[in-house]
């Protein structure tokens, strides 16, 4: 398991309960995580723990000139998928009448997405725009095929994982949380002031209890 | 109904309960309740079939998923909604006054020897004390179940937030109610001579229960704090995602900055891109060499049936023709290996270059690039009988160990330009 886990990390996988359950369990053991870290440190890498143990990824101990090209490539991949993925998540949440952020472990069903989009001209148009360029670009015009294509692409990029071969049900991996982290980062670093939702639960009187 | 029939029915029901609510099944049923469904992942197929047979779950409209049978869902809803009936006895102050009064009446009856009254007041005290502890514990555990399930009985974030709000409000009420219990006053109930042991036991039970409830409530508050954080994060994330999506639509040319060029790369981008990992074969290692030869030969054996398949006149399929053509090409390459070995063995002392041979044979160079030719030739050499290998001296022209594993040729990390063959 040690070798398998090291290989997954070096291949750039985000290891979570959904994507790699065995390696995830392995890294969740503090002593084994330390063993992996001892090995990775020899090559200037270490395990980064995401959201208090929700997932594990490999990162550099120190960023130097020789690994900057790798960071650049990683950033390019993120840049390529960021816009279409954010728009897709927004579209999916609207189609599914879902007011919860899609998080690791949640499921996306092609049939439910299809039901939510096919009778809504605005959503159909958004889907069409989404599949018109970028990573989700496809010549397919059928809605089901377009959605299937997008989900397959997300699977290839590690943001979702198909439940079973041939299935149209996908489970969201912890890599999706990275997109939310990125939104927070962009919001802060570029002072976009993206509004946050107000909720009665967060009023001062209730929060005082804690 | 006869006793035997009843016994058989009871046993039948007991069997269903035993098989349906075994440990693994109950976890699966709980998952189906909270997630809305449970998926057939191949490993749980038998369990799902059994639960379906027992009528506890049924296949959903989506392939491979199962949902709870409506009756079971209703029962669980009802059980989890216990928190809805929180407010049973939160007017603890009045109850405590009643108990105080009953204890005084009990004491008086005991002093004058009115046994019936003594028993009556003792049972009253017992009922009140037990009632307070039971109802407080019941409502705290209901509250706990609601929090633990993250208010799984409602689906939307809005409803979850509303339920959390109600739970917080109730907890506040419960804390106020518990504050009305003054343990010093409770201990004072026993502050008289010759207190009967039965009264002492009941009051001690009440004090223990009160302390237990306090601990549970403290734990519930901690959990609610965590849940509040999660819901707050969820709520913020949804709002920010939607706002980001709108921002991107309003700014079609906006792109993420080139943060990788910053002197200090932000931590969020410090992730490795992923390496291509590949292993190589060390041709100087006899064990690896033999393993590789075995793999190569087994692959050749696997491809053999293909040569026997096509009766082209019967099938007439174009892919069969292509298959045949590929096989013929493969056969041609192997036959050229054999021819070269034959030439080497036939002409002692002559030095033969594999690359020269490949360049001179137009068909061979059309079929495959030179590095593949060298690789196949080398592997064919290894497959030759030991006496043949002994007779042919093999040398790698321009060989050097490359730092890029699997870069070229024969295998391993040996980079060669040519193979020289000569009969010893």
Coordinates of C-alpha atoms in Angstrom, one line a residue:
Chain A
X1 CA 0.0 0.0 0.0
X2 CA 3.0 2.3 0.7
X3 CA 4.2 2.1 -2.9
X4 CA 0.7 2.5 -4.4
X5 CA 0.0 5.5 -2.2
X6 CA 3.3 7.2 -3.1
X7 CA 2.6 6.5 -6.8
X8 CA -0.9 8.1 -6.6
X9 CA 0.5 11.1 -4.9
X10 CA 3.3 11.6 -7.4
X11 CA 0.9 11.2 -10.2
X12 CA -1.0 14.2 -8.8
X13 CA -4.1 12.5 -7.6
X14 CA -6.3 14.0 -4.9
X15 CA -6.8 11.2 -2.5
X16 CA -10.1 11.1 -0.8
X17 CA -12.7 8.6 0.5
X18 CA -14.4 8.6 -2.9
X19 CA -11.5 8.6 -5.3
X20 CA -9.0 6.3 -3.6
X21 CA -10.6 4.7 -0.5
X22 CA -7.7 2.4 0.3
X23 CA -5.0 5.0 0.0
X24 CA -7.2 7.4 1.9
X25 CA -7.5 5.1 4.8
X26 CA -3.7 4.5 4.7
X27 CA -2.9 8.2 4.8
X28 CA -5.5 8.8 7.6
X29 CA -3.2 6.8 9.9
X30 CA -0.8 9.4 11.4
X31 CA 2.1 7.0 11.6
X32 CA 1.7 5.9 8.0
X33 CA 1.3 9.5 6.8
X34 CA 4.6 10.3 8.5
X35 CA 6.2 7.4 6.7
X36 CA 5.0 8.6 3.4
X37 CA 6.1 12.2 4.2
X38 CA 9.6 10.9 5.2
X39 CA 9.9 9.3 1.8
X40 CA 8.5 12.3 -0.2
X41 CA 10.7 14.8 1.7
X42 CA 13.8 13.2 0.1
X43 CA 12.5 14.5 -3.3
X44 CA 11.3 17.9 -2.0
X45 CA 7.7 16.9 -1.7
X46 CA 5.2 16.4 1.1
X47 CA 1.6 15.5 1.7
X48 CA -0.8 18.4 2.0
X49 CA -3.8 17.7 4.2
X50 CA -7.0 19.3 2.8
X51 CA -9.9 20.4 5.0
X52 CA -8.8 18.7 8.2
X53 CA -8.3 15.3 6.6
X54 CA -11.0 15.4 3.9
X55 CA -8.3 14.7 1.3
X56 CA -4.6 14.4 0.7
X57 CA -2.4 15.8 -2.2
X58 CA 1.3 16.1 -2.8
X59 CA 2.9 19.5 -2.9
X60 CA 6.4 20.9 -2.9
X61 CA 8.3 21.5 0.4
X62 CA 9.8 24.5 -1.1
X63 CA 9.1 26.1 -4.5
X64 CA 12.3 26.6 -6.4
X65 CA 13.0 27.6 -10.0
X66 CA 13.3 24.0 -11.2
X67 CA 9.7 23.1 -10.1
X68 CA 8.2 26.4 -11.1
X69 CA 7.5 24.9 -14.6
X70 CA 5.5 22.2 -12.9
X71 CA 3.5 24.7 -10.9
X72 CA 2.9 26.7 -14.1
X73 CA 1.5 23.6 -15.8
X74 CA -0.7 22.8 -12.9
X75 CA -2.0 26.3 -12.9
X76 CA -2.7 26.1 -16.6
X77 CA -4.9 23.0 -16.1
X78 CA -6.8 24.8 -13.3
X79 CA -7.2 27.9 -15.5
X80 CA -8.6 25.8 -18.4
X81 CA -11.2 24.1 -16.3
X82 CA -12.1 26.8 -13.7
X83 CA -14.6 28.9 -15.8
X84 CA -16.5 26.0 -17.4
X85 CA -16.6 24.1 -14.1
X86 CA -18.0 27.0 -12.1
X87 CA -20.6 27.6 -14.7
X88 CA -21.5 23.9 -14.9
X89 CA -21.9 23.7 -11.1
X90 CA -24.1 26.7 -11.1
X91 CA -26.2 25.2 -13.9
X92 CA -26.4 21.8 -12.2
X93 CA -27.5 23.4 -8.9
X94 CA -30.2 25.4 -10.7
X95 CA -31.3 22.3 -12.6
X96 CA -31.5 20.1 -9.6
X97 CA -33.1 22.9 -7.5
X98 CA -30.3 22.2 -5.1
X99 CA -29.3 24.9 -2.6
X100 CA -26.4 22.9 -1.0
X101 CA -22.9 23.2 -2.5
X102 CA -21.9 20.0 -4.2
X103 CA -19.3 18.4 -1.9
X104 CA -17.2 15.3 -1.8
X105 CA -19.4 12.3 -1.5
X106 CA -22.5 13.9 -3.1
X107 CA -23.9 12.2 -6.1
X108 CA -24.8 13.6 -9.5
X109 CA -27.2 11.7 -11.6
X110 CA -27.4 12.2 -15.4
X111 CA -31.1 11.4 -15.4
X112 CA -31.9 14.1 -12.8
X113 CA -29.8 16.7 -14.6
X114 CA -31.5 15.9 -17.8
X115 CA -35.0 16.2 -16.2
X116 CA -34.0 19.5 -14.8
X117 CA -32.6 21.0 -18.0
X118 CA -34.6 19.6 -20.9
X119 CA -37.7 21.6 -20.3
X120 CA -36.0 24.8 -19.4
X121 CA -34.9 26.9 -22.4
X122 CA -32.6 29.1 -20.4
X123 CA -30.7 26.1 -18.9
X124 CA -30.6 24.5 -22.3
X125 CA -29.0 27.6 -23.8
X126 CA -26.5 27.7 -20.9
X127 CA -25.6 24.1 -21.5
X128 CA -25.2 24.8 -25.2
X129 CA -22.8 27.7 -24.4
X130 CA -20.9 25.5 -22.1
X131 CA -20.3 22.9 -24.7
X132 CA -19.3 25.4 -27.3
X133 CA -15.8 26.0 -26.2
X134 CA -13.1 25.0 -23.7
X135 CA -12.7 21.7 -22.0
X136 CA -16.3 20.8 -22.5
X137 CA -16.4 21.6 -26.2
X138 CA -18.3 18.9 -28.1
X139 CA -20.1 18.7 -31.5
X140 CA -22.9 16.8 -29.9
X141 CA -26.2 18.6 -29.9
X142 CA -28.3 16.2 -27.9
X143 CA -28.7 17.3 -24.3
X144 CA -28.1 13.9 -22.8
X145 CA -25.0 13.4 -24.9
X146 CA -23.7 16.8 -23.9
X147 CA -24.2 16.2 -20.2
X148 CA -22.7 12.7 -20.6
X149 CA -19.7 14.3 -22.3
X150 CA -19.3 16.9 -19.5
X151 CA -19.5 14.3 -16.7
X152 CA -17.0 12.1 -18.5
X153 CA -14.6 15.0 -18.8
X154 CA -15.0 15.8 -15.1
X155 CA -14.3 12.1 -14.4
X156 CA -11.1 12.3 -16.5
X157 CA -10.0 15.4 -14.6
X158 CA -10.8 13.7 -11.3
X159 CA -13.6 16.0 -10.1
X160 CA -16.2 13.2 -10.1
X161 CA -16.0 9.4 -10.2
X162 CA -18.4 7.1 -12.0
X163 CA -20.0 4.7 -9.5
X164 CA -19.7 1.8 -11.8
X165 CA -18.7 1.1 -15.4
X166 CA -21.6 2.0 -17.6
X167 CA -23.4 3.8 -14.8
X168 CA -24.6 7.4 -15.3
X169 CA -24.3 8.1 -11.6
X170 CA -21.2 10.0 -10.5
X171 CA -19.9 10.7 -7.0
X172 CA -18.1 14.0 -6.4
X173 CA -14.5 13.8 -5.2
X174 CA -12.7 16.1 -2.8
X175 CA -11.0 17.7 -5.8
X176 CA -14.3 19.6 -6.3
X177 CA -13.7 21.3 -3.0
X178 CA -10.5 22.8 -4.5
X179 CA -12.7 24.8 -6.8
X180 CA -14.5 26.3 -3.8
X181 CA -11.2 27.0 -2.2
X182 CA -10.1 28.7 -5.4
X183 CA -13.2 30.9 -5.5
X184 CA -12.5 32.0 -1.9
X185 CA -8.9 32.7 -2.8
X186 CA -9.8 34.7 -5.9
X187 CA -12.5 36.6 -4.0
X188 CA -9.9 37.7 -1.4
X189 CA -6.9 38.2 -3.6
X190 CA -8.7 40.2 -6.3
X191 CA -11.2 41.8 -3.9
X192 CA -14.2 40.8 -6.0
X193 CA -16.5 41.1 -3.0
X194 CA -18.6 38.1 -4.0
X195 CA -21.6 38.4 -1.8
X196 CA -22.3 36.0 1.0
X197 CA -25.8 34.7 1.8
X198 CA -27.5 36.1 4.9
X199 CA -29.2 33.6 7.0
X200 CA -31.3 33.9 10.3
X201 CA -29.2 31.2 11.8
X202 CA -26.1 33.4 11.8
X203 CA -27.6 36.3 13.7
X204 CA -25.7 37.5 16.7
X205 CA -28.2 36.3 19.2
X206 CA -27.9 32.7 18.1
X207 CA -24.1 32.8 17.6
X208 CA -23.7 34.2 21.2
X209 CA -24.8 30.8 22.5
X210 CA -21.5 29.4 21.4
Chain B
X1 CA -55.7 -18.6 16.0
X2 CA -53.9 -21.6 17.5
X3 CA -50.9 -21.2 19.8
X4 CA -48.8 -23.1 17.2
X5 CA -49.8 -20.7 14.3
X6 CA -49.1 -17.7 16.5
X7 CA -45.7 -19.1 17.5
X8 CA -44.8 -19.7 13.9
X9 CA -45.9 -16.2 12.9
X10 CA -43.9 -14.7 15.7
X11 CA -40.8 -16.7 14.7
X12 CA -41.3 -15.5 11.1
X13 CA -41.4 -11.9 12.1
X14 CA -38.5 -12.4 14.4
X15 CA -36.5 -13.9 11.5
X16 CA -37.3 -10.9 9.3
X17 CA -36.2 -8.5 12.1
X18 CA -33.0 -10.5 12.7
X19 CA -32.0 -10.7 9.1
X20 CA -33.1 -7.1 8.2
X21 CA -31.6 -5.3 11.1
X22 CA -28.2 -7.1 11.4
X23 CA -25.3 -4.7 11.9
X24 CA -24.2 -4.3 8.3
X25 CA -27.9 -4.0 7.1
X26 CA -28.8 -1.3 9.7
X27 CA -25.8 0.8 8.5
X28 CA -27.0 0.4 4.9
X29 CA -30.6 1.3 5.9
X30 CA -29.4 4.4 7.8
X31 CA -27.3 5.4 4.8
X32 CA -30.3 5.0 2.5
X33 CA -32.4 7.2 4.9
X34 CA -29.8 10.0 5.2
X35 CA -28.5 10.0 1.6
X36 CA -31.9 9.3 0.1
X37 CA -30.7 6.1 -1.6
X38 CA -28.0 3.4 -1.5
X39 CA -26.1 2.3 -4.4
X40 CA -25.4 -1.2 -5.6
X41 CA -21.6 -1.3 -5.7
X42 CA -21.3 -5.0 -6.5
X43 CA -20.2 -5.9 -3.0
X44 CA -23.5 -5.2 -1.3
X45 CA -25.8 -6.8 -4.0
X46 CA -26.8 -9.8 -1.8
X47 CA -27.7 -7.6 1.1
X48 CA -29.7 -5.3 -1.1
X49 CA -31.6 -8.2 -2.6
X50 CA -32.4 -9.5 0.9
X51 CA -33.6 -6.1 2.1
X52 CA -35.7 -5.8 -1.1
X53 CA -37.2 -9.2 -0.5
X54 CA -38.1 -8.2 3.1
X55 CA -39.8 -5.1 1.8
X56 CA -37.5 -2.6 3.5
X57 CA -36.1 -1.1 0.4
X58 CA -37.1 -1.0 -3.3
X59 CA -35.2 -0.2 -6.5
X60 CA -35.4 3.5 -7.4
X61 CA -36.0 4.9 -10.9
X62 CA -32.2 5.2 -11.4
X63 CA -30.3 2.1 -12.3
X64 CA -28.4 0.5 -9.5
X65 CA -29.8 2.5 -6.7
X66 CA -32.3 1.6 -4.0
X67 CA -34.5 3.7 -1.7
X68 CA -36.2 3.0 1.5
X69 CA -39.7 1.5 1.4
X70 CA -42.2 4.3 2.2
X71 CA -43.4 2.6 5.4
X72 CA -40.0 2.3 6.9
X73 CA -39.1 5.9 5.9
X74 CA -42.3 7.1 7.7
X75 CA -41.4 5.2 10.9
X76 CA -37.8 6.6 10.8
X77 CA -39.2 10.1 10.1
X78 CA -41.4 9.8 13.1
X79 CA -38.6 8.5 15.4
X80 CA -36.3 11.3 14.3
X81 CA -38.9 13.9 14.7
X82 CA -39.0 13.3 18.4
X83 CA -37.2 16.6 18.7
X84 CA -40.5 18.2 17.5
X85 CA -42.0 17.3 20.8
X86 CA -39.2 18.8 22.9
X87 CA -41.3 20.9 25.2
X88 CA -42.8 18.5 27.7
X89 CA -41.5 19.5 31.0
X90 CA -39.3 22.6 30.7
X91 CA -41.3 24.3 33.4
X92 CA -38.9 22.6 35.8
X93 CA -39.3 25.2 38.5
X94 CA -42.9 24.3 39.1
X95 CA -42.1 20.6 39.0
X96 CA -39.3 21.1 41.6
X97 CA -41.8 23.0 43.8
X98 CA -44.3 20.0 43.5
X99 CA -41.6 17.6 44.5
X100 CA -40.6 19.7 47.4
X101 CA -44.2 19.8 48.6
X102 CA -44.6 16.0 48.1
X103 CA -41.4 15.4 50.1
X104 CA -42.7 17.5 53.0
X105 CA -46.1 15.6 52.9
X106 CA -44.2 12.3 52.8
X107 CA -42.1 13.3 55.8
X108 CA -45.2 14.3 57.8
X109 CA -47.0 11.1 56.9
X110 CA -44.0 9.1 58.0
X111 CA -43.8 10.9 61.3
X112 CA -47.4 10.2 62.2
X113 CA -47.2 6.6 60.9
X114 CA -49.8 7.0 58.0
X115 CA -48.6 4.1 55.9
X116 CA -51.0 4.5 53.1
X117 CA -50.1 8.2 52.7
X118 CA -46.4 7.4 53.0
X119 CA -46.7 4.9 50.0
X120 CA -48.8 7.4 48.1
X121 CA -46.4 10.3 48.4
X122 CA -43.4 8.1 47.8
X123 CA -44.9 6.9 44.5
X124 CA -45.7 10.5 43.6
X125 CA -42.1 11.6 44.3
X126 CA -40.8 8.6 42.3
X127 CA -43.1 9.5 39.4
X128 CA -42.1 13.1 39.4
X129 CA -38.3 12.5 39.7
X130 CA -38.3 9.7 37.2
X131 CA -40.5 11.7 34.9
X132 CA -38.2 14.8 34.9
X133 CA -35.1 12.7 34.2
X134 CA -36.8 10.6 31.5
X135 CA -38.3 13.5 29.6
X136 CA -35.2 15.6 29.8
X137 CA -33.0 12.7 28.6
X138 CA -35.5 11.8 25.9
X139 CA -35.7 15.3 24.5
X140 CA -31.9 15.7 24.7
X141 CA -31.3 12.4 22.8
X142 CA -33.9 13.5 20.2
X143 CA -32.1 16.7 19.8
X144 CA -28.8 14.8 19.5
X145 CA -30.2 12.5 16.8
X146 CA -31.4 15.5 14.8
X147 CA -28.0 17.1 15.1
X148 CA -26.1 14.0 14.3
X149 CA -28.2 13.4 11.2
X150 CA -27.5 17.0 10.2
X151 CA -31.2 17.4 10.1
X152 CA -31.4 14.6 7.5
X153 CA -35.2 14.6 7.6
X154 CA -35.2 17.8 5.6
X155 CA -33.4 18.2 2.3
X156 CA -32.7 21.8 1.5
X157 CA -30.1 23.9 3.1
X158 CA -32.7 26.5 4.0
X159 CA -34.7 23.9 5.9
X160 CA -31.6 22.6 7.6
X161 CA -30.7 26.1 8.7
X162 CA -34.3 26.6 10.0
X163 CA -34.1 23.3 11.9
X164 CA -30.8 24.3 13.4
X165 CA -32.3 27.5 14.5
X166 CA -35.1 25.7 16.2
X167 CA -32.7 23.3 17.9
X168 CA -30.5 26.2 19.1
X169 CA -33.6 27.9 20.5
X170 CA -34.7 24.7 22.2
X171 CA -31.3 24.1 23.7
X172 CA -31.4 27.6 25.1
X173 CA -34.8 26.8 26.8
X174 CA -33.4 23.5 28.1
X175 CA -30.4 25.2 29.6
X176 CA -32.7 27.7 31.3
X177 CA -34.8 24.9 32.6
X178 CA -31.8 23.0 34.0
X179 CA -30.6 26.2 35.6
X180 CA -33.8 26.0 37.8
X181 CA -32.5 22.9 39.4
X182 CA -30.4 23.8 42.3
X183 CA -28.6 20.7 43.6
X184 CA -28.0 22.3 47.0
X185 CA -31.8 22.4 47.4
X186 CA -32.2 18.9 46.1
X187 CA -29.6 17.6 48.7
X188 CA -31.6 19.5 51.3
X189 CA -34.6 17.2 50.6
X190 CA -32.5 14.5 52.4
X191 CA -31.4 16.8 55.2
X192 CA -33.4 15.3 58.1
X193 CA -32.8 12.5 60.6
X194 CA -33.4 8.9 59.7
X195 CA -34.1 9.5 56.0
X196 CA -35.6 6.3 54.5
X197 CA -33.1 4.6 52.1
X198 CA -35.9 4.3 49.5
X199 CA -36.3 8.1 49.3
X200 CA -32.5 8.6 49.4
X201 CA -32.1 6.2 46.4
X202 CA -34.7 8.0 44.4
X203 CA -33.2 11.5 45.0
X204 CA -29.7 10.1 44.2
X205 CA -31.1 8.7 41.0
X206 CA -32.4 12.2 40.2
X207 CA -29.0 13.9 40.9
X208 CA -27.2 11.3 38.8
X209 CA -29.6 11.8 35.9
X210 CA -29.3 15.6 36.2
X211 CA -25.5 15.4 35.9
X212 CA -25.8 13.0 32.9
X213 CA -28.2 15.3 31.1
X214 CA -25.8 18.2 31.6
X215 CA -23.0 16.2 30.1
X216 CA -25.2 15.2 27.1
X217 CA -26.3 18.7 26.6
X218 CA -22.7 20.0 26.6
X219 CA -21.9 17.4 23.9
X220 CA -25.0 18.5 21.9
X221 CA -23.9 22.1 22.1
X222 CA -20.5 21.1 20.8
X223 CA -22.0 19.2 17.9
X224 CA -24.3 22.1 17.1
X225 CA -21.3 24.4 17.0
X226 CA -19.6 22.2 14.5
X227 CA -22.9 21.9 12.5
X228 CA -23.3 25.6 12.6
X229 CA -19.8 26.0 11.1
X230 CA -20.6 23.5 8.4
X231 CA -23.9 25.1 7.5
X232 CA -22.3 28.5 7.5
X233 CA -19.5 27.2 5.2
X234 CA -22.1 25.6 2.9
X235 CA -24.2 28.7 2.8
X236 CA -21.2 30.9 2.0
X237 CA -20.0 28.5 -0.6
X238 CA -23.3 28.3 -2.5
X239 CA -23.5 32.1 -2.5
X240 CA -19.9 32.6 -3.6
X241 CA -20.2 29.9 -6.3
X242 CA -23.3 31.6 -7.8
X243 CA -21.7 35.0 -7.5
X244 CA -18.5 33.7 -9.1
X245 CA -20.5 32.2 -12.0
X246 CA -22.3 35.5 -12.5
X247 CA -18.9 37.4 -12.4
X248 CA -17.5 35.0 -15.0
X249 CA -20.5 35.5 -17.3
X250 CA -20.2 39.3 -16.9
X251 CA -16.5 39.3 -17.5
X252 CA -16.0 36.9 -20.4
X253 CA -12.3 37.7 -20.9
X254 CA -11.3 37.4 -17.2
X255 CA -8.7 34.8 -16.4
X256 CA -6.8 33.6 -13.4
X257 CA -3.6 35.5 -13.0
X258 CA -0.3 33.8 -13.6
X259 CA 0.4 33.2 -10.0
X260 CA 3.1 30.8 -10.8
X261 CA 5.3 33.7 -11.8
X262 CA 5.0 35.4 -8.4
X263 CA 8.1 35.5 -6.3
X264 CA 6.0 33.9 -3.5
X265 CA 3.6 31.4 -5.1
X266 CA 0.4 31.3 -3.1
X267 CA 0.0 28.1 -1.1
X268 CA -3.2 27.2 -2.9
X269 CA -1.2 26.6 -6.1
X270 CA 1.5 24.6 -4.4
X271 CA 0.4 21.2 -5.8
X272 CA 2.5 18.9 -8.0
X273 CA 1.2 18.5 -11.5
X274 CA 1.7 14.8 -11.6
X275 CA 4.5 12.8 -12.9
X276 CA 4.5 10.1 -15.5
X277 CA 5.7 7.1 -13.7
X278 CA 7.1 4.2 -15.7
X279 CA 9.5 1.5 -14.9
X280 CA 12.2 0.1 -17.1
X281 CA 13.9 -3.2 -17.5
X282 CA 17.5 -3.6 -16.6
X283 CA 18.9 -5.8 -19.4
X284 CA 22.0 -6.6 -17.4
X285 CA 19.7 -8.1 -14.7
X286 CA 19.2 -11.8 -15.7
X287 CA 16.0 -12.1 -13.6
X288 CA 14.3 -9.1 -15.2
X289 CA 15.5 -10.2 -18.6
X290 CA 13.9 -13.6 -18.3
X291 CA 10.7 -12.2 -16.9
X292 CA 10.5 -9.8 -19.8
X293 CA 11.1 -12.6 -22.3
X294 CA 8.3 -14.6 -20.7
X295 CA 5.9 -11.7 -21.0
X296 CA 6.9 -11.1 -24.6
X297 CA 6.4 -14.8 -25.5
X298 CA 3.1 -15.0 -23.6
X299 CA 1.8 -12.0 -25.6
X300 CA 2.8 -13.7 -28.8
X301 CA 1.0 -16.8 -27.7
X302 CA -2.1 -14.8 -27.0
X303 CA -2.1 -13.3 -30.4
X304 CA -1.9 -16.7 -32.1
X305 CA -5.6 -17.5 -32.2
X306 CA -6.1 -14.4 -34.3
X307 CA -4.2 -16.1 -37.1
X308 CA -6.6 -19.0 -37.1
X309 CA -9.8 -17.1 -37.2
X310 CA -10.5 -15.5 -40.5
X311 CA -12.0 -17.4 -43.3
X312 CA -12.1 -14.3 -45.5
X313 CA -14.2 -15.8 -48.2
X314 CA -16.9 -16.6 -45.6
X315 CA -16.8 -13.4 -43.5
X316 CA -15.5 -10.9 -46.0
X317 CA -15.0 -8.4 -43.2
X318 CA -12.5 -5.6 -43.8
X319 CA -11.2 -5.7 -40.2
X320 CA -10.3 -9.3 -40.7
X321 CA -8.3 -8.3 -43.7
X322 CA -6.6 -5.6 -41.7
X323 CA -5.9 -8.1 -38.9
X324 CA -4.5 -10.5 -41.4
X325 CA -2.3 -7.7 -42.9
X326 CA -0.9 -6.9 -39.4
X327 CA -0.2 -10.5 -38.8
X328 CA 1.6 -10.8 -42.1
X329 CA 3.7 -7.8 -41.2
X330 CA 4.5 -9.2 -37.8
X331 CA 5.5 -12.5 -39.4
X332 CA 7.7 -10.7 -41.9
X333 CA 9.5 -8.8 -39.2
X334 CA 10.2 -12.0 -37.3
X335 CA 11.3 -13.8 -40.4
X336 CA 13.8 -11.0 -41.0
X337 CA 15.2 -11.5 -37.5
X338 CA 15.7 -15.1 -38.3
X339 CA 17.3 -14.4 -41.7
X340 CA 19.7 -12.0 -40.1
X341 CA 20.7 -14.5 -37.4
X342 CA 21.1 -17.1 -40.2
X343 CA 23.4 -14.8 -42.1
X344 CA 25.5 -14.1 -39.0
X345 CA 25.9 -17.7 -38.2
X346 CA 26.7 -18.6 -41.8
X347 CA 29.5 -16.1 -42.1
X348 CA 32.0 -16.4 -39.3
X349 CA 33.9 -13.2 -38.6
X350 CA 31.6 -10.9 -40.4
X351 CA 30.2 -8.0 -38.5
X352 CA 26.5 -7.3 -39.2
X353 CA 24.8 -4.0 -38.3
X354 CA 21.1 -4.4 -37.4
X355 CA 20.5 -0.8 -38.6
X356 CA 22.1 -1.4 -42.0
X357 CA 20.0 -4.5 -42.4
X358 CA 16.8 -2.4 -41.6
X359 CA 17.8 0.4 -43.9
X360 CA 18.5 -1.9 -46.8
X361 CA 15.1 -3.7 -46.5
X362 CA 12.5 -1.2 -47.7
X363 CA 9.6 -3.3 -46.6
X364 CA 11.0 -3.7 -43.1
X365 CA 11.7 0.0 -42.7
X366 CA 8.1 0.8 -44.0
X367 CA 6.6 -1.6 -41.4
X368 CA 8.3 -0.3 -38.3
X369 CA 10.6 2.4 -37.0
X370 CA 14.2 1.5 -36.2
X371 CA 14.0 1.6 -32.4
X372 CA 11.2 -1.0 -32.6
X373 CA 13.2 -3.1 -35.0
X374 CA 16.2 -3.1 -32.6
X375 CA 13.9 -3.9 -29.7
X376 CA 12.3 -6.8 -31.5
X377 CA 15.6 -8.1 -32.8
X378 CA 17.1 -8.1 -29.3
X379 CA 14.1 -9.9 -27.9
X380 CA 14.2 -12.5 -30.6
X381 CA 17.9 -13.0 -29.9
X382 CA 17.0 -13.7 -26.3
X383 CA 14.5 -16.3 -27.4
X384 CA 17.1 -18.2 -29.4
X385 CA 18.3 -21.5 -28.0
X386 CA 21.3 -21.2 -25.7
X387 CA 23.8 -22.6 -28.2
X388 CA 22.7 -20.1 -30.8
X389 CA 23.1 -17.2 -28.3
X390 CA 26.5 -18.6 -27.4
X391 CA 27.5 -18.6 -31.1
X392 CA 26.5 -15.0 -31.8
X393 CA 28.3 -12.2 -30.1
X394 CA 26.0 -9.2 -29.6
X395 CA 27.3 -5.7 -29.0
X396 CA 25.5 -2.4 -28.5
X397 CA 26.9 0.4 -30.6
X398 CA 27.0 3.8 -28.8
X399 CA 25.4 2.4 -25.7
X400 CA 25.0 4.7 -22.8
X401 CA 22.9 4.7 -19.7
X402 CA 20.2 7.4 -20.1
X403 CA 18.7 9.3 -17.3
X404 CA 15.3 9.0 -18.8
X405 CA 13.9 5.6 -18.1
X406 CA 12.1 3.9 -20.9
X407 CA 13.3 6.5 -23.3
X408 CA 14.2 4.2 -26.2
X409 CA 14.8 0.8 -27.4
X410 CA 15.4 -2.5 -26.0
X411 CA 14.2 -1.8 -22.6
X412 CA 15.6 -0.5 -19.5
X413 CA 17.6 2.7 -19.4
X414 CA 20.1 1.6 -22.0
X415 CA 20.2 4.0 -25.0
X416 CA 21.8 2.4 -28.1
X417 CA 22.2 3.4 -31.7
X418 CA 22.7 0.0 -33.2
X419 CA 23.2 -3.7 -32.5
X420 CA 26.3 -5.3 -33.9
X421 CA 26.1 -9.1 -34.5
X422 CA 29.0 -11.4 -35.2
X423 CA 29.6 -15.1 -35.1
X424 CA 32.1 -16.0 -32.4

